mmCIF file of C-alpha atoms in Angstrom:
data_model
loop_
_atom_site.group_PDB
_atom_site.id
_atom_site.type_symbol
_atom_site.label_atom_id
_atom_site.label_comp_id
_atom_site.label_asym_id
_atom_site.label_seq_id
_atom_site.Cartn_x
_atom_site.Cartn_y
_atom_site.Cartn_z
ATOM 1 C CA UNK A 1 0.000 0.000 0.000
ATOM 2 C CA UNK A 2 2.228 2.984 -1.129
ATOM 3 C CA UNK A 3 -0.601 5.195 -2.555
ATOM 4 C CA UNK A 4 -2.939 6.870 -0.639
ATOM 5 C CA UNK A 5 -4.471 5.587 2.602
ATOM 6 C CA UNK A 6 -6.358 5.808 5.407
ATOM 7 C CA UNK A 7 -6.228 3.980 8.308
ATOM 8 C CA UNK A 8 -7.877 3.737 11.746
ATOM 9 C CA UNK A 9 -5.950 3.917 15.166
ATOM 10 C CA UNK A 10 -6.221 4.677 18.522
ATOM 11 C CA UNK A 11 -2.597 5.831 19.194
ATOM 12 C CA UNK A 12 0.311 6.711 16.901
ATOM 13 C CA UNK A 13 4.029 5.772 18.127
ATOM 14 C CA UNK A 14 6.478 7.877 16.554
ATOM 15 C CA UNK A 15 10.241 6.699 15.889
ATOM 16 C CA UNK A 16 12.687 9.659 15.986
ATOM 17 C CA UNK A 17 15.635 9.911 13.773
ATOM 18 C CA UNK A 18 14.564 9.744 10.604
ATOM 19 C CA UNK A 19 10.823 9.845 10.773
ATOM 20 C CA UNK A 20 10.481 13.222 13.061
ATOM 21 C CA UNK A 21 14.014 14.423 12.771
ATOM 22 C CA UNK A 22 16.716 14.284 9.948
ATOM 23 C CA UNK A 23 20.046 13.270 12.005
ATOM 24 C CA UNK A 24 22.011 11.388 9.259
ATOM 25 C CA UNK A 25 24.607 14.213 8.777
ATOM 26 C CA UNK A 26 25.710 13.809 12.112
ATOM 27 C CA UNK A 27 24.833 9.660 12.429
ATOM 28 C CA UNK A 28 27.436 9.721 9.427
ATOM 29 C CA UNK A 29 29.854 11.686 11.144
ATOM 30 C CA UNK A 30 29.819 9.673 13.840
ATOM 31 C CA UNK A 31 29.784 6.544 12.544
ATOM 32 C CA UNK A 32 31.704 6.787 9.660
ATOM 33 C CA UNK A 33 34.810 7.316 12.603
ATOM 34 C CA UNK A 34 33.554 4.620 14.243
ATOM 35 C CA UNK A 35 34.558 2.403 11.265
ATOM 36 C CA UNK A 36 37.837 3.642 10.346
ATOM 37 C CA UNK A 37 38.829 3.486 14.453
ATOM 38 C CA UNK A 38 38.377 -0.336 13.887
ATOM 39 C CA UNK A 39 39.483 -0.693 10.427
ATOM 40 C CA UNK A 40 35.649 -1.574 8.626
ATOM 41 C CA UNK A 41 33.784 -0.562 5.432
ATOM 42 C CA UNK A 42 31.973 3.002 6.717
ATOM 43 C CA UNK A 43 29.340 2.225 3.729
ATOM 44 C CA UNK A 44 28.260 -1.007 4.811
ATOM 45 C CA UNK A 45 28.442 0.048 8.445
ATOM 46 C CA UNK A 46 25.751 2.510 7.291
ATOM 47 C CA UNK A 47 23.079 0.298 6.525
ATOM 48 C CA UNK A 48 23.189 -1.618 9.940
ATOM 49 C CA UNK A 49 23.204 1.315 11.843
ATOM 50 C CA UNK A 50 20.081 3.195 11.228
ATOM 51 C CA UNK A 51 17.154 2.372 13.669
ATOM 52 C CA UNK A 52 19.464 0.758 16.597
ATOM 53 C CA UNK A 53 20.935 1.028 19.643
ATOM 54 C CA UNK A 54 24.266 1.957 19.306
ATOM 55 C CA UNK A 55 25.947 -1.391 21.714
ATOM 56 C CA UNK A 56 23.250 -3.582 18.853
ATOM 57 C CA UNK A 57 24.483 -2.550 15.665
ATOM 58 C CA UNK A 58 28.223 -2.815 17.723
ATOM 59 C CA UNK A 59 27.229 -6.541 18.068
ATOM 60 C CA UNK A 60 26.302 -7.314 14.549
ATOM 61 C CA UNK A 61 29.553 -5.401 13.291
ATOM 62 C CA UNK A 62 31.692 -6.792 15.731
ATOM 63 C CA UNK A 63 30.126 -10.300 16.552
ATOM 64 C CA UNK A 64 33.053 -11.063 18.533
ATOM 65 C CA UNK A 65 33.384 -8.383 20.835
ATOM 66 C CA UNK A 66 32.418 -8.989 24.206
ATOM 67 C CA UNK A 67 28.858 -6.669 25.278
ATOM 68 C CA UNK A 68 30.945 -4.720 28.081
ATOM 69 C CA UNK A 69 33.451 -3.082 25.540
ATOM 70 C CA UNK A 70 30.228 -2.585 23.248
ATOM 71 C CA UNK A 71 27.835 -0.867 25.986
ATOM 72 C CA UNK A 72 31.100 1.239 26.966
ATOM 73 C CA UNK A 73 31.752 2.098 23.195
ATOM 74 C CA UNK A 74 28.117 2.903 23.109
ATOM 75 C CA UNK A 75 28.161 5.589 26.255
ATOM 76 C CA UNK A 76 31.281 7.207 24.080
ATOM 77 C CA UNK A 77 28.947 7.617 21.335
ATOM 78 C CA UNK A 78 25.804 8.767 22.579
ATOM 79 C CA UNK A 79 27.754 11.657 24.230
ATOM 80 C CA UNK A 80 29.612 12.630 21.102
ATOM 81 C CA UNK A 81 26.286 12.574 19.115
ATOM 82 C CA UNK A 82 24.634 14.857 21.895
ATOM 83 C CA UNK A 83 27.249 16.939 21.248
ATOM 84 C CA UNK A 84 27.203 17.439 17.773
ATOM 85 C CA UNK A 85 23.349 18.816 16.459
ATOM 86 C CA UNK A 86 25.507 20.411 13.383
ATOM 87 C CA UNK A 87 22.759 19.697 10.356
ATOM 88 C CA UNK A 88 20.147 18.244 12.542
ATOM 89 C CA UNK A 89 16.729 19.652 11.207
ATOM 90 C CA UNK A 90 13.251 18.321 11.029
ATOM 91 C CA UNK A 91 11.797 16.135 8.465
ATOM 92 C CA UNK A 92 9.506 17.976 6.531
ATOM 93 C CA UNK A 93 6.096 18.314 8.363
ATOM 94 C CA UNK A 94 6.775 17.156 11.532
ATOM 95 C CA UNK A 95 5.978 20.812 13.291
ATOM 96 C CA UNK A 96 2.612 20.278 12.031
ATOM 97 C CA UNK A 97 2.314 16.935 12.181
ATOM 98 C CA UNK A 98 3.469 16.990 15.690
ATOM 99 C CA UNK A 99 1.111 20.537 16.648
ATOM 100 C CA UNK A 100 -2.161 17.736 15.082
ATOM 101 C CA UNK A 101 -1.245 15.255 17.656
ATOM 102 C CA UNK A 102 -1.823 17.670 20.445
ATOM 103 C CA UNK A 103 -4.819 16.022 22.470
ATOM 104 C CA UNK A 104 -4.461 12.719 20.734
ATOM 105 C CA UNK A 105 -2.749 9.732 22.247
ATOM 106 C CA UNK A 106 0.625 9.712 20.778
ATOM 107 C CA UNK A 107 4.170 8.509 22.089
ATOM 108 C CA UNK A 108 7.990 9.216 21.040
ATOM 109 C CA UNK A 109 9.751 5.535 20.689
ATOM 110 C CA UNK A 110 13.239 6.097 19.905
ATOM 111 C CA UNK A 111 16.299 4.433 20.392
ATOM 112 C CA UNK A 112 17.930 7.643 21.468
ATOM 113 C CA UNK A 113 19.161 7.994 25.275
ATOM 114 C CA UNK A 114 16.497 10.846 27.046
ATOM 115 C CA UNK A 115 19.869 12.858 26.585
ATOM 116 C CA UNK A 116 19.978 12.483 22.655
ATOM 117 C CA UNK A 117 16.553 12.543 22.233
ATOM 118 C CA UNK A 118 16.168 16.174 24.286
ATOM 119 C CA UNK A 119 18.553 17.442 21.959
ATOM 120 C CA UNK A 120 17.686 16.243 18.766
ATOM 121 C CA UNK A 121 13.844 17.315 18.747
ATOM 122 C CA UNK A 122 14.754 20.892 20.545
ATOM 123 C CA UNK A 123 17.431 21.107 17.822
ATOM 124 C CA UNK A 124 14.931 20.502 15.560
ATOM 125 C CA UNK A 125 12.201 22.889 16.913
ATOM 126 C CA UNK A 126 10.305 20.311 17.835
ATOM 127 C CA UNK A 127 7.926 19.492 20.878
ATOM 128 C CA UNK A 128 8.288 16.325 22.916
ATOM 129 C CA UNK A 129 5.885 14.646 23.388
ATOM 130 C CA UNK A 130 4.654 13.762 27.002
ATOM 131 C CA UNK A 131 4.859 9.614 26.356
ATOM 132 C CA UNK A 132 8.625 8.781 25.248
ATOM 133 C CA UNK A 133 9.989 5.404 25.356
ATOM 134 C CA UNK A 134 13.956 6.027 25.440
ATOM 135 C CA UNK A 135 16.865 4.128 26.079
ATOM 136 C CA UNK A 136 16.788 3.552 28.982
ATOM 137 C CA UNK A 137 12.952 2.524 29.039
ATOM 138 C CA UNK A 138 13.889 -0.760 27.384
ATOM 139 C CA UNK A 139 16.467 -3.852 27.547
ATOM 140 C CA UNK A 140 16.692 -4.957 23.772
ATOM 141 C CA UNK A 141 17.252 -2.498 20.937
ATOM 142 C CA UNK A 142 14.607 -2.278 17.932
ATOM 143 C CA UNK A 143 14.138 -4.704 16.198
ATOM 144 C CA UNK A 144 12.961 -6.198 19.070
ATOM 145 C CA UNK A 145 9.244 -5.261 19.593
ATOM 146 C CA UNK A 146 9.554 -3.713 23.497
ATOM 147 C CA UNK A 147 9.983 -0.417 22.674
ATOM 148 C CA UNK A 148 6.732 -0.233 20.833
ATOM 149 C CA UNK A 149 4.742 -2.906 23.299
ATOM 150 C CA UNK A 150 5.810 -0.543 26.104
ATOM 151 C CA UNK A 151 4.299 2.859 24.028
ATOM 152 C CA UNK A 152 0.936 1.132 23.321
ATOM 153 C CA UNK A 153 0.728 -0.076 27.158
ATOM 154 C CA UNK A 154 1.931 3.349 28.705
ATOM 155 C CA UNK A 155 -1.086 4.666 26.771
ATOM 156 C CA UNK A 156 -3.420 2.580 27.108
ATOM 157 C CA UNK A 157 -4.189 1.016 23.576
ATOM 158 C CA UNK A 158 -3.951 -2.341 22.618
ATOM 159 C CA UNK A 159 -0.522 -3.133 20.280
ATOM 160 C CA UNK A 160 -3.563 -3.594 17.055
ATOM 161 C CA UNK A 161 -4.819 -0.568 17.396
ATOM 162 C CA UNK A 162 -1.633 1.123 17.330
ATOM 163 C CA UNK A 163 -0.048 2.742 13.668
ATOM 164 C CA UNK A 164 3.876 3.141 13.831
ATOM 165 C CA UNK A 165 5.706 5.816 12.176
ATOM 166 C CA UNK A 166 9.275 4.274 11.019
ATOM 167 C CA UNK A 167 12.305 4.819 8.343
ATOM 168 C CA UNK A 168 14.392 2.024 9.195
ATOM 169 C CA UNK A 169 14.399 -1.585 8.615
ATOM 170 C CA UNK A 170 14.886 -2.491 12.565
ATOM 171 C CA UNK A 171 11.741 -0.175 13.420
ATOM 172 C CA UNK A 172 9.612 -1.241 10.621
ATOM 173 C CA UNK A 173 10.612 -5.136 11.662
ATOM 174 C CA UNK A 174 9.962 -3.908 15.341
ATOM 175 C CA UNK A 175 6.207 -2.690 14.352
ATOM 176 C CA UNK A 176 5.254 -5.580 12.375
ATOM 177 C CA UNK A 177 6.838 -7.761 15.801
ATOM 178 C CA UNK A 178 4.612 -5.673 17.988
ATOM 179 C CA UNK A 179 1.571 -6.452 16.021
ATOM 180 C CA UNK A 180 1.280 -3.051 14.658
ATOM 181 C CA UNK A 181 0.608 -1.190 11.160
ATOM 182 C CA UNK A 182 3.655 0.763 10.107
ATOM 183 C CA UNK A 183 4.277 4.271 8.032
ATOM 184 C CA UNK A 184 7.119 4.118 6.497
ATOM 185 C CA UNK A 185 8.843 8.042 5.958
ATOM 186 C CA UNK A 186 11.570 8.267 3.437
ATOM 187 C CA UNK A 187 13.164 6.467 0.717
ATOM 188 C CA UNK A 188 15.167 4.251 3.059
ATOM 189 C CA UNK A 189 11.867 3.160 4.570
ATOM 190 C CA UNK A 190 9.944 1.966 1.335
ATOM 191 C CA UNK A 191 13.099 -0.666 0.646
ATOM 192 C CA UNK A 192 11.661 -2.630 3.912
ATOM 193 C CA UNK A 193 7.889 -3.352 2.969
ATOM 194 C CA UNK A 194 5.832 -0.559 5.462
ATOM 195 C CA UNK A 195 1.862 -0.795 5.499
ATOM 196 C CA UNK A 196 1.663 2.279 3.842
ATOM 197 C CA UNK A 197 4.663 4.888 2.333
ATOM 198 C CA UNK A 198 5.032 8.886 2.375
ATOM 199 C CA UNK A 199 8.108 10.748 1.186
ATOM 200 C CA UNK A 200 8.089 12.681 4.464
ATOM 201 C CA UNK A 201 4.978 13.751 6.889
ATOM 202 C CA UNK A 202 3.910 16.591 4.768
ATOM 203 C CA UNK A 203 1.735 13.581 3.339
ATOM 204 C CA UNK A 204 0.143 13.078 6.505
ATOM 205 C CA UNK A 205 -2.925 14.172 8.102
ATOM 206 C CA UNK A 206 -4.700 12.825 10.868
ATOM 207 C CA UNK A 207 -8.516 14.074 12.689
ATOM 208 C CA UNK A 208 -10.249 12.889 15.296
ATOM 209 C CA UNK A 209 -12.997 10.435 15.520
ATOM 210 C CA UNK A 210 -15.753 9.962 17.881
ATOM 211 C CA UNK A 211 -15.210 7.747 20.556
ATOM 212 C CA UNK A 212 -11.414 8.519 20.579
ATOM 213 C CA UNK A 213 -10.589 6.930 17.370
ATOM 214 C CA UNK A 214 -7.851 8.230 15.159
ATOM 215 C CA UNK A 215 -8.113 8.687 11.139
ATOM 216 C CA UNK A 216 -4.783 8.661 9.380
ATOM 217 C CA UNK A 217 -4.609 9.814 5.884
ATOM 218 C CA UNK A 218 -1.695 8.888 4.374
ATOM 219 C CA UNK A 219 -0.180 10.000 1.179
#
C-alpha cells in the first residue's frame, strides 16, 4: 500500500531519527569514525546502523566483541552525538504533524538515550511529546518489539490498534513484531515493505474520531 491511505488507530508511536528528525549528517559523522577506528567498510556500516541502539548494531559489526566493551563504546557515542546537532533539522512536516497530535494519544519511541533525544527534537524545533519510550525505558534495541509494546501499554491502547511511524528496517521489523501497522517516511523506509509509504509527513494528516478513534490519511 504505497498510494494513498487511510487507516484507523487509537494511538500513533512515533520513531525519531529519521521519521520526526533528519540526524544522518551527524549519524554519518559519527559513525563513519567509528569504522575507520576499527578498520571496517563506513558504507556497509551505514546500513546496519540506522534504527538501533548503538551497543546492537556494535554486536552485529563486531560479533566477537564482548557486550561490556560494546555498551562502553556505546556511552562514548551517545555523548559525542549529543554533542554534535551540526545539520540536525526536522523532516519535513513534523511541526505540524506533531502541533495535530496535540490532544491525541501519541508517544515518542526512539532508540535515542532521554539525553539524545532532548537534543535532537529541541534542535529541531520540535515538541516532545509527554509519552517517550527512550533508552533507557527498554532492555533490547529495535528490532525487538519492546519499545513499541511498552508505548501502546503506557497509553493505554492495545498493540492492534496502534499505527507506527518508522524509516528504518529495525523499526519497521519492530512494528510488524509488535503487532502493529507501520508508516514508512523516506526512501530508506519503502526498501523494507511498510503498510503504507510517504516521502516525508507533509503527506500526513490525521482528525479525530468519535469515541477517541484516530483517522490517518496517508499520502
Amino acid at each position: 500500500m504505497t498510494a494513498t491511505a487511510v487507516l484507523t488507530a487509537r494511538a500513533l508511536l512515533l520513531d525519531m531519527d529519521g521519521t520526526l528528525v533528519n540526524s544522518d549528517a551527524v549519524v554519518e559523522r559519527i559513525w563513519r569514525r567509528w569504522a575507520e577506528r576499527h578498520g571496517l567498510d563506513s558504507d556497509e556500516i551505514m546500513k546496519v546502523v540506522h534504527g538501533r541502539q548503538g551497543y546492537a548494531s556494535m554486536a552485529l559489526l563486531l560479533p566477537g566483541r564482548p557486550m561490556e566493551q560494546n555498551y562502553a563504546d556505546n556511552a562514548r557515542m551517545l555523548a559525542e552525538e549529543t554533542a554534535d546537532m551540526e545539520g540536525v533539522v526536522a523532516v519535513p512536516g513534523a511541526p505540524e504533524f506533531l502541533a495535530s497530535l496535540r490532544g491525541l494519544p501519541h508517544a515518542l519511541v526512539t532508540s535515542a538515550d532521554v539525553a539524545l533525544s532532548t537534543a535532537r527534537m529541541a534542535a529541531a524545533g520540535l515538541d516532545l511529546p509527554d509519552v517517550r519510550v527512550t533508552a533507557e525505558s527498554v532492555g533490547a534495541s529495535k528490532p525487538d518489539p519492546e519499545g513499541f509494546l511498552k508505548g501502546a501499554a503506557e497509553l493505554g491502547v492495545a498493540p492492534a490498534d496502534c499505527v507506527v511511524f518508522e524509516d528504518s528496517a529495525a523499526g519497521i521489523e519492530a512494528g510488524r513484531a509488535a503487532g502493529m501497522r507501520v508508516v514508512g517516511v523516506g526512501a530508506r523506509a519503502g526498501f523494507h515493505g511498510p503498510d503504507a509509504l510517504v516521502e516525508d509527513l507533509r503527506q500526513v494528516r490525521v482528525e479525530a474520531m468519535e469515541g477517541g478513534a484516530i483517522r490517518v490519511y496517508v499520502g
